[in-house]
Short mmCIF file of C-alpha atoms in Angstrom, two decimals:
data_model
loop_
_atom_site.label_atom_id
_atom_site.label_comp_id
_atom_site.label_asym_id
_atom_site.label_seq_id
_atom_site.Cartn_x
_atom_site.Cartn_y
_atom_site.Cartn_z
CA MET P 629 -0.11 -0.05 0.10
CA ARG P 630 1.21 3.43 -0.90
CA ARG P 631 1.91 5.69 1.96
CA ARG P 632 0.03 9.09 2.01
CA SER P 633 2.42 12.37 1.75
CA MET P 634 3.40 14.24 4.91
CA ASP P 635 1.09 17.00 4.19
CA PHE P 636 -2.14 14.88 4.43
CA ARG P 637 -0.77 13.27 8.00
CA ARG P 638 -0.57 16.42 9.84
CA PRO P 639 -3.43 16.99 12.29
CA VAL P 640 -6.26 19.74 11.20
CA ARG P 641 -6.34 23.02 12.87
CA ARG P 642 -9.62 23.78 14.22
CA ARG P 643 -10.99 27.67 14.20
CA PHE P 644 -13.82 29.23 16.11
CA PRO P 645 -16.33 30.89 14.29
CA LYS P 646 -16.31 34.69 14.07
CA VAL P 647 -19.93 34.95 15.69
CA LEU P 648 -18.73 33.25 18.83
CA TRP P 649 -15.57 35.56 19.25
CA LEU P 650 -17.81 38.71 18.78
CA THR P 651 -20.34 37.23 21.40
CA LEU P 652 -17.38 36.73 24.11
CA CYS P 653 -16.23 40.54 23.57
CA GLY P 654 -19.62 42.02 23.83
CA LEU P 655 -20.06 40.25 27.22
CA VAL P 656 -16.73 41.66 28.26
CA ILE P 657 -17.99 45.00 27.70
CA LEU P 658 -21.27 44.89 28.88
CA LEU P 659 -19.84 43.79 32.37
CA PHE P 660 -17.38 46.78 32.21
CA ILE P 661 -20.55 49.21 31.62
CA VAL P 662 -22.24 47.73 34.42
CA LEU P 663 -19.75 47.95 36.88
CA PHE P 664 -18.62 51.41 35.87
CA GLY P 665 -22.54 52.70 35.99
CA GLN P 666 -22.42 51.22 39.63
CA ASP P 667 -19.34 53.47 40.74
CA LYS P 668 -21.17 56.45 39.05
CA GLN P 669 -24.32 56.19 41.32
CA PRO P 670 -24.93 59.72 42.84
CA GLY P 671 -23.66 60.34 46.20
CA SER P 672 -22.62 56.60 46.78
CA ARG P 673 -18.82 56.58 46.43
CA SER P 674 -18.85 60.18 48.34
CA GLU P 675 -21.14 59.23 51.18
CA MET P 676 -18.93 56.11 51.86
CA ALA P 677 -15.92 58.32 51.76
CA GLN P 678 -17.27 60.61 54.18
CA ILE P 679 -18.46 58.10 56.43
CA SER P 680 -14.58 56.37 56.17
CA SER P 681 -13.19 59.74 56.85
CA THR P 682 -15.21 60.81 59.73
CA ARG P 683 -14.62 57.22 61.49
CA SER P 684 -10.89 57.29 60.53
CA ARG P 685 -10.81 61.04 62.16
CA PHE P 686 -12.83 59.86 65.04
CA THR P 687 -10.75 56.57 65.96
CA GLU P 688 -7.68 58.86 65.23
CA GLY P 689 -8.74 61.61 67.45
CA LEU P 690 -9.67 59.12 70.40
CA ASN P 691 -6.53 56.72 69.64
CA VAL P 692 -9.12 53.76 69.59
CA THR P 693 -10.15 50.99 67.21
CA GLU P 694 -13.65 50.11 65.90
CA GLU P 695 -13.28 47.18 68.30
CA MET P 696 -12.59 49.59 71.40
CA LEU P 697 -15.45 51.57 70.70
CA SER P 698 -17.76 50.08 73.32
CA PRO P 699 -18.04 51.82 76.73
CA ASP P 700 -16.19 49.01 78.44
CA SER P 701 -13.07 49.44 76.21
CA ILE P 702 -13.09 53.05 76.61
CA THR P 703 -12.84 52.62 80.29
CA ARG P 704 -10.15 50.09 79.74
CA GLN P 705 -8.10 52.44 77.38
CA LEU P 706 -8.28 54.97 79.97
CA GLY P 707 -6.69 52.73 82.53
CA ASP P 708 -4.11 51.78 80.21
CA GLN P 709 -3.41 55.22 79.38
CA ILE P 710 -3.03 56.17 83.29
CA SER P 711 -0.74 53.02 83.78
CA LEU P 712 1.60 54.14 81.21
CA ALA P 713 1.56 57.61 82.31
CA LYS P 714 2.63 56.65 85.71
CA ALA P 715 5.32 54.95 84.23
CA PHE P 716 6.29 58.17 82.35
CA VAL P 717 6.04 60.02 85.50
CA VAL P 718 8.70 57.61 87.44
CA ILE P 719 11.19 58.39 84.42
CA ALA P 720 10.51 62.05 83.93
CA LYS P 721 11.17 62.33 87.99
CA GLU P 722 14.44 60.40 87.35
CA SER P 723 15.38 62.84 84.62
CA ASN P 724 14.64 65.82 86.81
CA ASN P 725 11.69 66.93 84.17
CA LEU P 726 9.64 67.88 87.18
CA GLN P 727 7.27 70.21 85.44
CA PHE P 728 6.30 67.40 82.87
CA ALA P 729 5.95 64.88 85.67
CA TRP P 730 3.43 67.22 87.22
CA GLU P 731 1.53 67.77 83.86
CA LEU P 732 1.48 64.05 83.67
CA SER P 733 0.40 63.57 87.16
CA ALA P 734 -2.37 66.04 86.77
CA GLN P 735 -3.85 64.51 83.75
CA ILE P 736 -3.70 61.15 85.61
CA ARG P 737 -6.19 62.70 88.23
CA GLN P 738 -8.36 64.17 85.80
CA SER P 739 -8.63 60.86 84.10
CA GLN P 740 -9.40 58.94 87.50
CA ILE P 741 -11.77 61.44 88.48
CA LEU P 742 -13.61 60.80 85.11
CA MET P 743 -13.93 57.05 85.84
CA SER P 744 -14.62 57.34 89.36
CA ASP P 745 -17.56 59.73 88.40
CA ALA P 746 -18.80 56.68 86.04
CA ALA P 747 -18.39 54.26 88.33
CA THR P 748 -20.12 56.10 91.16
CA ARG P 749 -23.03 56.67 88.88
CA ARG P 750 -22.75 53.08 87.89
CA THR P 751 -23.18 54.01 83.98
CA PRO P 752 -20.43 53.44 81.47
CA LEU P 753 -18.38 56.20 80.02
CA THR P 754 -19.09 57.25 76.46
CA ALA P 755 -17.06 58.47 73.87
CA ARG P 756 -18.20 61.87 73.92
CA GLU P 757 -17.03 62.55 77.59
CA SER P 758 -13.99 60.58 77.15
CA GLU P 759 -12.63 61.97 74.11
CA THR P 760 -11.12 65.20 75.67
CA ALA P 761 -9.37 63.25 78.28
CA ILE P 762 -8.10 60.34 76.07
CA ARG P 763 -6.63 63.44 73.51
CA ASP P 764 -5.13 65.23 76.10
CA MET P 765 -3.33 62.16 77.76
CA ALA P 766 -2.34 61.10 74.16
CA LEU P 767 -0.59 64.30 73.37
CA LEU P 768 1.29 64.17 76.82
CA LEU P 769 2.28 60.41 75.93
CA ASN P 770 3.31 61.67 72.55
CA GLN P 771 5.28 64.44 74.26
CA ALA P 772 7.08 61.58 76.40
CA GLN P 773 8.42 60.03 73.38
CA GLN P 774 9.49 63.29 71.81
CA LEU P 775 11.81 63.62 74.90
CA HIS P 776 13.31 60.11 74.16
CA TYR P 777 11.45 58.43 76.75
CA ASP P 778 11.22 55.50 74.15
CA SER P 779 10.21 51.98 75.10
CA ALA P 780 13.96 50.45 75.38
CA THR P 781 14.82 53.54 77.74
CA MET P 782 11.37 52.60 80.06
CA ILE P 783 12.08 48.99 79.98
CA MET P 784 15.77 49.53 81.14
CA ARG P 785 14.63 52.22 83.73
CA LEU P 786 11.64 50.12 85.15
CA LYS P 787 13.93 47.18 85.60
CA THR P 788 16.30 49.04 87.41
CA LYS P 789 13.49 50.43 89.40
CA ILE P 790 11.86 47.12 90.17
CA GLN P 791 15.13 45.39 91.25
CA SER P 792 15.65 48.39 93.64
CA LEU P 793 12.29 48.10 95.35
CA GLU P 794 12.43 44.51 95.31
CA GLU P 795 15.46 44.64 97.41
CA GLN P 796 14.25 47.61 99.54
CA ALA P 797 10.92 45.04 100.22
CA SER P 798 13.10 42.38 101.07
CA THR P 799 14.99 44.40 103.77
CA VAL P 800 11.75 45.49 105.26
CA ASN P 801 9.92 42.32 105.19
CA GLU P 802 13.04 41.00 106.84
CA LYS P 803 13.01 43.68 109.38
CA SER P 804 9.23 43.35 109.92
CA SER P 805 9.71 39.72 110.51
CA LYS P 806 12.23 40.27 113.26
CA TYR P 807 10.73 43.17 114.76
CA GLY P 808 7.17 41.51 114.70
CA GLN P 809 8.86 38.43 116.46
CA ILE P 810 10.41 40.54 119.26
CA ALA P 811 6.95 42.41 119.78
CA ALA P 812 5.11 38.97 120.03
CA GLU P 813 7.81 37.84 122.51
CA GLU P 814 7.84 40.68 124.64
CA VAL P 815 6.04 40.96 128.12
CA PRO P 816 3.87 43.94 128.17
CA LYS P 817 4.82 46.50 131.13
CA SER P 818 1.41 45.56 132.45
CA LEU P 819 1.39 42.04 132.47
CA TYR P 820 4.63 42.42 134.19
CA CYS P 821 2.95 45.01 136.79
CA LEU P 822 0.21 42.56 137.32
CA GLY P 823 2.73 39.69 138.21
CA ILE P 824 4.89 41.79 140.77
CA ARG P 825 1.38 43.20 142.45
CA LEU P 826 -0.17 39.65 142.78
CA THR P 827 3.19 38.35 144.06
CA VAL P 828 3.44 41.06 146.97
CA GLU P 829 -0.56 40.49 147.49
CA TRP P 830 0.07 36.63 147.85
CA PHE P 831 2.70 36.84 150.79
CA LYS P 832 1.42 39.77 152.56
CA ASN P 833 -2.40 38.86 152.40
CA PRO P 834 -2.69 35.53 154.60
CA ASN P 835 -6.30 35.53 153.48
CA LEU P 836 -5.39 34.51 150.07
CA GLN P 837 -3.41 31.61 151.50
CA ARG P 838 -6.38 30.13 153.57
CA ARG P 839 -9.02 30.65 150.60
CA LEU P 840 -6.60 28.28 148.20
CA THR P 841 -6.17 25.77 151.54
CA ASP P 842 -10.14 25.67 151.46
CA VAL P 843 -9.84 24.82 147.60
CA ARG P 844 -7.41 22.18 148.11
CA GLN P 845 -9.66 20.62 150.65
CA ASN P 846 -12.16 20.15 147.82
CA VAL P 847 -9.82 17.39 146.49
CA VAL P 848 -12.70 15.12 145.70
CA ARG P 849 -13.72 17.59 142.93
CA LEU P 850 -10.56 17.61 141.42
CA LYS P 851 -10.67 13.95 140.62
CA ASP P 852 -14.06 13.45 140.04
CA LYS P 853 -14.13 11.71 136.85
CA ASN P 854 -18.07 12.70 136.13
CA LEU P 855 -16.92 16.41 136.10
CA ASN P 856 -15.74 18.32 132.94
CA HIS P 857 -12.00 18.68 133.52
CA PHE P 858 -9.90 21.12 131.46
CA CYS P 859 -6.37 21.89 131.69
CA VAL P 860 -4.41 25.01 130.56
CA PHE P 861 -0.29 24.97 130.92
CA SER P 862 0.79 28.94 130.95
CA ASP P 863 2.84 31.84 132.54
CA ASN P 864 0.48 34.26 131.29
CA ILE P 865 -1.88 35.34 133.95
CA LEU P 866 -4.27 37.42 132.10
CA ALA P 867 -4.35 35.16 129.31
CA THR P 868 -5.08 32.18 131.41
CA SER P 869 -7.76 34.08 133.35
CA VAL P 870 -9.74 34.93 130.07
CA VAL P 871 -9.86 31.41 128.90
CA VAL P 872 -11.09 30.37 132.53
CA ASN P 873 -13.51 33.19 132.72
CA SER P 874 -14.90 32.75 128.99
CA THR P 875 -15.28 29.01 129.62
CA ALA P 876 -17.10 29.75 132.79
CA THR P 877 -19.66 32.34 131.05
CA ASN P 878 -20.76 30.19 128.44
CA SER P 879 -21.03 27.26 130.27
CA ASN P 880 -24.47 25.78 130.87
CA HIS P 881 -23.09 24.25 134.45
CA PRO P 882 -20.20 26.27 135.39
CA ASP P 883 -20.00 24.20 138.73
CA ARG P 884 -19.40 21.08 136.94
CA VAL P 885 -16.37 22.61 135.51
CA VAL P 886 -12.76 21.96 137.18
CA PHE P 887 -9.72 23.79 135.41
CA HIS P 888 -6.19 22.57 136.16
CA LEU P 889 -3.73 25.12 135.67
CA VAL P 890 0.11 24.57 135.67
CA THR P 891 2.56 26.97 135.56
CA ASP P 892 6.44 27.81 136.65
CA GLU P 893 7.99 28.72 139.85
CA LEU P 894 8.14 32.53 138.88
CA ASN P 895 4.14 32.72 138.03
CA TYR P 896 3.20 30.48 140.80
CA ALA P 897 2.64 32.88 143.61
CA PRO P 898 0.70 35.53 141.31
CA MET P 899 -1.15 32.89 139.39
CA LYS P 900 -2.53 31.19 142.89
CA ALA P 901 -3.31 34.81 144.03
CA TRP P 902 -5.25 35.95 141.17
CA PHE P 903 -7.51 32.97 141.20
CA SER P 904 -8.03 33.40 145.09
CA LEU P 905 -9.21 36.78 144.40
CA ASN P 906 -11.21 36.28 141.66
CA PHE P 907 -14.29 33.79 141.26
CA PHE P 908 -15.68 32.41 138.05
CA GLN P 909 -19.10 31.43 138.62
CA GLY P 910 -18.49 28.36 140.65
CA VAL P 911 -15.91 27.06 138.66
CA THR P 912 -13.13 25.21 140.67
CA VAL P 913 -9.59 26.04 139.91
CA GLU P 914 -6.34 24.28 140.92
CA VAL P 915 -3.00 25.73 140.41
CA GLN P 916 0.11 23.85 139.99
CA LYS P 917 3.82 24.18 139.12
CA PHE P 918 5.79 21.95 136.88
CA GLU P 919 8.97 22.21 139.17
CA ASP P 920 6.97 20.05 141.79
CA PHE P 921 6.65 16.92 139.37
CA THR P 922 9.45 14.69 140.59
CA TRP P 923 9.03 12.65 137.47
CA LEU P 924 9.96 15.48 135.36
CA ASN P 925 13.76 14.80 134.91
CA ALA P 926 16.25 14.37 132.10
CA SER P 927 16.54 10.71 132.56
CA TYR P 928 12.78 10.19 131.77
CA VAL P 929 11.99 13.32 129.74
CA PRO P 930 14.38 13.34 126.62
CA VAL P 931 13.08 17.25 125.47
CA LEU P 932 14.38 18.01 128.98
CA LYS P 933 17.84 16.52 128.56
CA GLN P 934 17.71 18.51 125.12
CA LEU P 935 16.83 21.83 126.37
CA GLN P 936 19.60 21.73 128.93
CA ASP P 937 21.93 21.03 126.15
CA LEU P 938 24.29 23.84 125.20
CA ASP P 939 24.18 23.34 121.58
CA THR P 940 20.27 23.13 121.47
CA LYS P 941 20.38 26.69 123.47
CA ASN P 942 23.14 28.09 120.80
CA TYR P 943 20.89 26.94 118.06
CA TYR P 944 17.75 28.52 119.38
CA PHE P 945 19.03 32.00 120.86
CA SER P 946 22.55 32.71 119.23
CA GLY P 947 22.10 31.55 115.77
CA ASN P 948 25.95 31.24 115.73
CA THR P 949 26.40 27.78 114.65
CA ASP P 950 25.08 28.46 111.05
CA ASP P 951 26.37 32.13 110.50
CA GLY P 952 23.13 33.73 111.27
CA ARG P 953 21.02 31.87 108.81
CA THR P 954 18.70 30.42 111.44
CA PRO P 955 15.37 32.11 111.47
CA ILE P 956 14.56 34.31 114.28
CA LYS P 957 11.48 32.68 115.22
CA TYR P 958 13.37 29.61 115.98
CA ARG P 959 14.77 31.53 118.77
CA ASN P 960 11.72 32.08 120.63
CA PRO P 961 12.08 31.24 124.33
CA LYS P 962 9.01 29.26 124.30
CA TYR P 963 10.40 26.63 122.55
CA LEU P 964 12.81 26.28 125.68
CA SER P 965 9.97 26.31 128.03
CA MET P 966 8.72 23.01 129.64
CA LEU P 967 5.18 24.63 129.69
CA ASN P 968 5.49 24.16 125.95
CA HIS P 969 6.21 20.31 126.12
CA LEU P 970 3.90 19.44 129.09
CA ARG P 971 1.21 18.46 126.75
CA PHE P 972 2.61 15.38 125.90
CA TYR P 973 2.66 14.19 129.75
CA ILE P 974 -0.73 14.85 130.40
CA PRO P 975 -1.46 11.58 131.85
CA GLU P 976 1.46 12.02 134.28
CA VAL P 977 0.14 15.38 135.53
CA PHE P 978 -3.08 14.38 136.01
CA PRO P 979 -2.86 10.61 136.91
CA ALA P 980 -6.58 10.41 138.17
CA LEU P 981 -8.16 11.61 135.23
CA GLU P 982 -9.67 9.80 132.50
CA LYS P 983 -10.52 12.62 129.71
CA VAL P 984 -9.40 16.24 129.76
CA VAL P 985 -9.98 18.89 127.20
CA PHE P 986 -6.56 20.71 126.56
CA LEU P 987 -6.85 24.56 125.97
CA ASP P 988 -4.03 26.83 124.69
CA ASP P 989 -3.94 30.12 126.74
CA ASP P 990 -4.52 32.12 123.91
CA VAL P 991 -8.13 30.97 123.12
CA VAL P 992 -11.83 32.23 123.85
CA VAL P 993 -14.05 29.89 124.52
CA GLN P 994 -17.63 31.21 123.34
CA LYS P 995 -20.04 27.84 123.50
CA ASP P 996 -20.63 25.37 125.90
CA LEU P 997 -17.82 22.77 125.77
CA SER P 998 -19.47 20.10 128.08
CA GLU P 999 -20.48 17.92 124.60
CA LEU P 1000 -17.17 17.45 124.00
CA PHE P 1001 -16.59 14.95 126.89
CA SER P 1002 -19.47 12.72 125.26
CA ILE P 1003 -17.92 12.46 121.73
CA ASP P 1004 -16.88 9.09 120.91
CA LEU P 1005 -13.42 9.04 119.68
CA ASN P 1006 -13.71 6.02 118.34
CA GLY P 1007 -10.72 4.30 120.11
CA ASN P 1008 -8.65 7.16 119.16
CA VAL P 1009 -6.32 9.12 121.79
CA ASN P 1010 -6.90 12.65 120.43
CA GLY P 1011 -9.86 14.47 119.18
CA ALA P 1012 -8.59 17.72 117.10
CA VAL P 1013 -10.06 19.79 114.14
CA GLU P 1014 -8.16 19.08 111.10
CA THR P 1015 -6.37 21.86 109.32
CA CYS P 1016 -6.01 20.27 105.72
CA MET P 1017 -8.31 22.25 103.75
CA GLU P 1018 -5.21 23.72 102.07
CA THR P 1019 -2.23 21.72 101.05
CA PHE P 1020 0.22 23.59 103.33
CA HIS P 1021 -1.82 22.30 106.38
CA ARG P 1022 -0.60 18.67 105.21
CA TYR P 1023 2.10 16.48 106.93
CA HIS P 1024 4.73 17.56 104.38
CA LYS P 1025 4.71 21.06 105.38
CA TYR P 1026 5.74 20.29 108.84
CA LEU P 1027 8.21 17.24 108.58
CA ASN P 1028 11.19 16.72 106.70
CA TYR P 1029 10.46 14.26 104.02
CA SER P 1030 13.89 13.80 102.81
CA HIS P 1031 14.63 11.76 106.06
CA PRO P 1032 14.09 7.99 105.36
CA LEU P 1033 12.41 7.73 108.77
CA ILE P 1034 9.96 10.38 107.89
CA ARG P 1035 9.19 8.80 104.28
CA ALA P 1036 8.69 5.52 105.66
CA HIS P 1037 6.12 5.80 108.26
CA PHE P 1038 4.00 9.08 107.17
CA ASP P 1039 2.02 9.73 104.29
CA PRO P 1040 2.97 13.33 103.13
CA ASP P 1041 -0.46 14.09 102.16
CA ALA P 1042 -2.10 13.07 105.66
CA CYS P 1043 -4.25 15.69 107.19
CA GLY P 1044 -2.55 18.13 109.59
CA TRP P 1045 -4.58 19.00 112.86
CA ALA P 1046 -4.29 21.91 115.74
CA PHE P 1047 -3.13 22.04 119.04
CA GLY P 1048 -5.10 24.57 121.39
CA MET P 1049 -8.54 22.68 121.69
CA ASN P 1050 -8.05 18.75 121.89
CA ILE P 1051 -10.00 16.27 123.85
CA PHE P 1052 -7.83 13.54 125.12
CA ASP P 1053 -8.89 9.90 126.30
CA LEU P 1054 -6.29 9.37 128.76
CA VAL P 1055 -7.26 5.84 129.22
CA GLU P 1056 -6.50 4.69 125.75
CA TRP P 1057 -3.21 7.38 125.95
CA ARG P 1058 -1.92 5.03 128.61
CA LYS P 1059 -3.10 1.75 127.27
CA ARG P 1060 -1.26 2.80 124.13
CA ASN P 1061 1.79 4.35 125.71
CA VAL P 1062 1.56 7.50 123.67
CA THR P 1063 4.25 9.22 125.77
CA GLY P 1064 6.68 6.58 124.95
CA ILE P 1065 5.87 7.07 121.01
CA TYR P 1066 7.02 11.01 121.77
CA HIS P 1067 9.81 9.66 123.51
CA TYR P 1068 10.83 7.65 120.47
CA TRP P 1069 10.57 10.27 117.91
CA GLN P 1070 12.17 13.25 120.36
CA GLU P 1071 15.27 10.87 120.70
CA ARG P 1072 15.56 10.63 116.97
CA ASN P 1073 15.51 14.38 116.63
CA VAL P 1074 18.54 15.33 118.47
CA ASP P 1075 20.03 16.53 115.49
CA ARG P 1076 16.82 18.57 114.56
CA THR P 1077 16.78 16.71 110.75
CA LEU P 1078 13.14 15.44 111.49
CA TRP P 1079 11.71 18.75 112.29
CA LYS P 1080 13.12 22.30 113.13
CA LEU P 1081 10.71 23.50 116.01
CA GLY P 1082 7.67 23.79 117.84
CA THR P 1083 5.59 21.07 119.32
CA LEU P 1084 2.91 20.67 116.53
CA PRO P 1085 5.63 18.38 114.43
CA PRO P 1086 6.06 15.98 117.31
CA GLY P 1087 2.40 16.00 118.01
CA LEU P 1088 1.75 14.76 114.47
CA LEU P 1089 4.25 12.16 114.60
CA THR P 1090 3.01 10.99 117.94
CA PHE P 1091 -0.65 10.95 117.27
CA TYR P 1092 -0.46 9.60 113.64
CA GLY P 1093 -3.34 7.32 113.42
CA LEU P 1094 -4.51 8.15 116.69
CA THR P 1095 -6.50 11.21 115.91
CA GLU P 1096 -10.00 11.51 115.53
CA PRO P 1097 -11.48 14.37 113.51
CA LEU P 1098 -13.80 16.91 114.99
CA ASP P 1099 -16.38 19.30 113.48
CA ALA P 1100 -14.77 22.11 112.58
CA LYS P 1101 -17.08 24.33 114.67
CA TRP P 1102 -15.42 23.13 117.84
CA HIS P 1103 -11.72 25.07 116.95
CA VAL P 1104 -11.47 28.11 114.75
CA LEU P 1105 -8.22 29.34 114.10
CA GLY P 1106 -6.20 32.12 112.73
CA LEU P 1107 -7.25 35.52 114.64
CA GLY P 1108 -3.81 36.06 115.20
CA TYR P 1109 -2.46 36.25 111.88
CA THR P 1110 -4.98 36.42 109.36
CA SER P 1111 -8.62 37.17 108.47
CA VAL P 1112 -11.12 34.65 109.65
CA ASN P 1113 -14.54 34.05 107.74
CA SER P 1114 -17.07 35.92 110.22
CA GLN P 1115 -19.68 32.88 109.98
CA LEU P 1116 -16.71 30.95 111.18
CA ILE P 1117 -16.38 33.28 114.08
CA GLU P 1118 -19.98 33.38 115.24
CA LYS P 1119 -20.44 29.53 115.07
CA GLY P 1120 -16.97 28.67 116.28
CA ALA P 1121 -16.84 27.27 120.05
CA VAL P 1122 -13.37 27.93 120.83
CA LEU P 1123 -11.70 31.00 118.88
CA HIS P 1124 -7.70 30.59 118.84
CA PHE P 1125 -5.57 33.70 118.49
CA ASN P 1126 -2.82 31.59 117.08
CA GLY P 1127 -0.18 33.75 115.55
CA ASN P 1128 2.20 36.62 116.43
CA SER P 1129 -0.67 38.94 116.91
CA LYS P 1130 -2.00 38.07 120.34
CA PRO P 1131 -4.70 40.10 121.61
CA TRP P 1132 -2.92 41.44 124.67
CA LEU P 1133 -0.28 42.97 122.55
CA LYS P 1134 -0.37 46.31 121.00
CA ILE P 1135 0.38 44.44 117.79
CA GLY P 1136 -2.97 42.63 118.09
CA MET P 1137 -5.59 42.48 115.41
CA GLU P 1138 -7.93 45.38 116.24
CA LYS P 1139 -10.92 43.89 114.96
CA TYR P 1140 -10.55 40.64 116.74
CA LYS P 1141 -9.12 41.87 120.03
CA PRO P 1142 -12.94 42.74 121.34
CA LEU P 1143 -13.56 39.08 121.24
CA TRP P 1144 -11.01 38.66 123.78
CA GLU P 1145 -11.23 41.73 125.55
CA LYS P 1146 -14.81 41.12 126.66
CA TYR P 1147 -13.77 38.49 129.42
CA VAL P 1148 -11.20 41.16 130.80
CA ASP P 1149 -12.51 43.35 133.51
CA TYR P 1150 -10.87 46.41 133.48
CA SER P 1151 -12.70 48.01 136.52
CA HIS P 1152 -10.60 45.12 138.65
CA PRO P 1153 -8.47 47.38 140.83
CA MET P 1154 -5.19 45.55 140.04
CA LEU P 1155 -5.58 45.96 136.12
CA GLN P 1156 -6.22 49.74 136.98
CA GLN P 1157 -3.21 50.10 138.84
CA CYS P 1158 -0.83 48.42 136.22
CA ASN P 1159 -2.78 50.59 133.71
CA PHE P 1160 -5.01 48.25 131.43
CA HIS P 1161 -7.06 49.70 129.13
#
């Protein structure tokens, strides 16, 4: 077969008809005419341009964006301007440009008055009333930039200022802590005066001693297991008096209340004199001194041996063993007082008792406490209010969990509880040898590696697994260092002024002092002579 020539093997080129081309061109022209005609509609472009121009001038004048035109945003912008202006005031003063600093401060006051008026009338700021203030502040801020108060300069100067303020704050906080601790440890002149006058009265007035003898003859009440027995270990006469008086005042049957007070040799005579001179609605009061307890010796009591140790005294008082790094709170005389540790020997102090309520001397009782003696402790030794509502009141806060002994025996997230109002079952205490448990942990803390200070940490170890949680109403804490919910205070049976701000000190929290002072008879001759008021 003969092949065709190459001309016949090329593909055929297809051509569009002329009518189709003309149609497409016409459509393009028509579309162009339509669009152009819309732009030429009367007033449309000019109106849009006018609105855009007006909005641009408006937002430029107010230094705001469309998103910020809401009333709340205008308030926020004023606040931002004030914050920035305050920073420029600091820099202007450092640059000795006092006139400009004054102008900024005046404008800040004007803006603050504007915001204050809006808040008072409880209506948001409008764009119209805030326009002038925002514009004037914007001009001043722009002037600050012209004075080369640029961002980099501001940041560097503010960083320097912040560092300086942090150093000052650290120094002030350290001094405040030291002075606060010293103030908390002081014995007010009035309390010192009361002790002196009561001591003199005790030794010159034989009637007081006869009254005490009459009380001692009523020894049956001191051991009667059917009565409500309370104990307080303290060297503060007036504070102890408030505990007794508030308990008696709010007791349904004060004649069933027996108070066992233990103090030291120095305060023994004035304490006896005070409770012989005053009567608390039929409450029986016994006063003892711990120096008379023959069992209280270094061979039996580990902490007593430690308290007599020179290194321990240096640790608590001098701070020389660690180049002064020991916090001042560790060097508090109460940690060397046997009265502070006597709470672990309650069965020995009161061998005839089976159940007793322990009260700190910085508490006020405002409800009847007789119900405490009928609470079922479910075989536990200690009834206490737990304080683990926040994590910092759990065991890991008080104990050294890097020590293997602590890690092996105690749950770090176990709930802490508070000393200050505790119901102790002394029968179970003796049966479980709780004092022996306390001795075990004290002997292992000679080097202070398990805990640093106080009686709460060893208490947490000693009564671990032996504490029955009580309803929070029985013991309200914090009145000596923080704000406490007023409803908790109203419902609380025992209010605890734990912390440095004790109510009998000048540094006491003023709003809580009346709760304590209502149980002090300031008309008493002794208190008037010692300038109590």
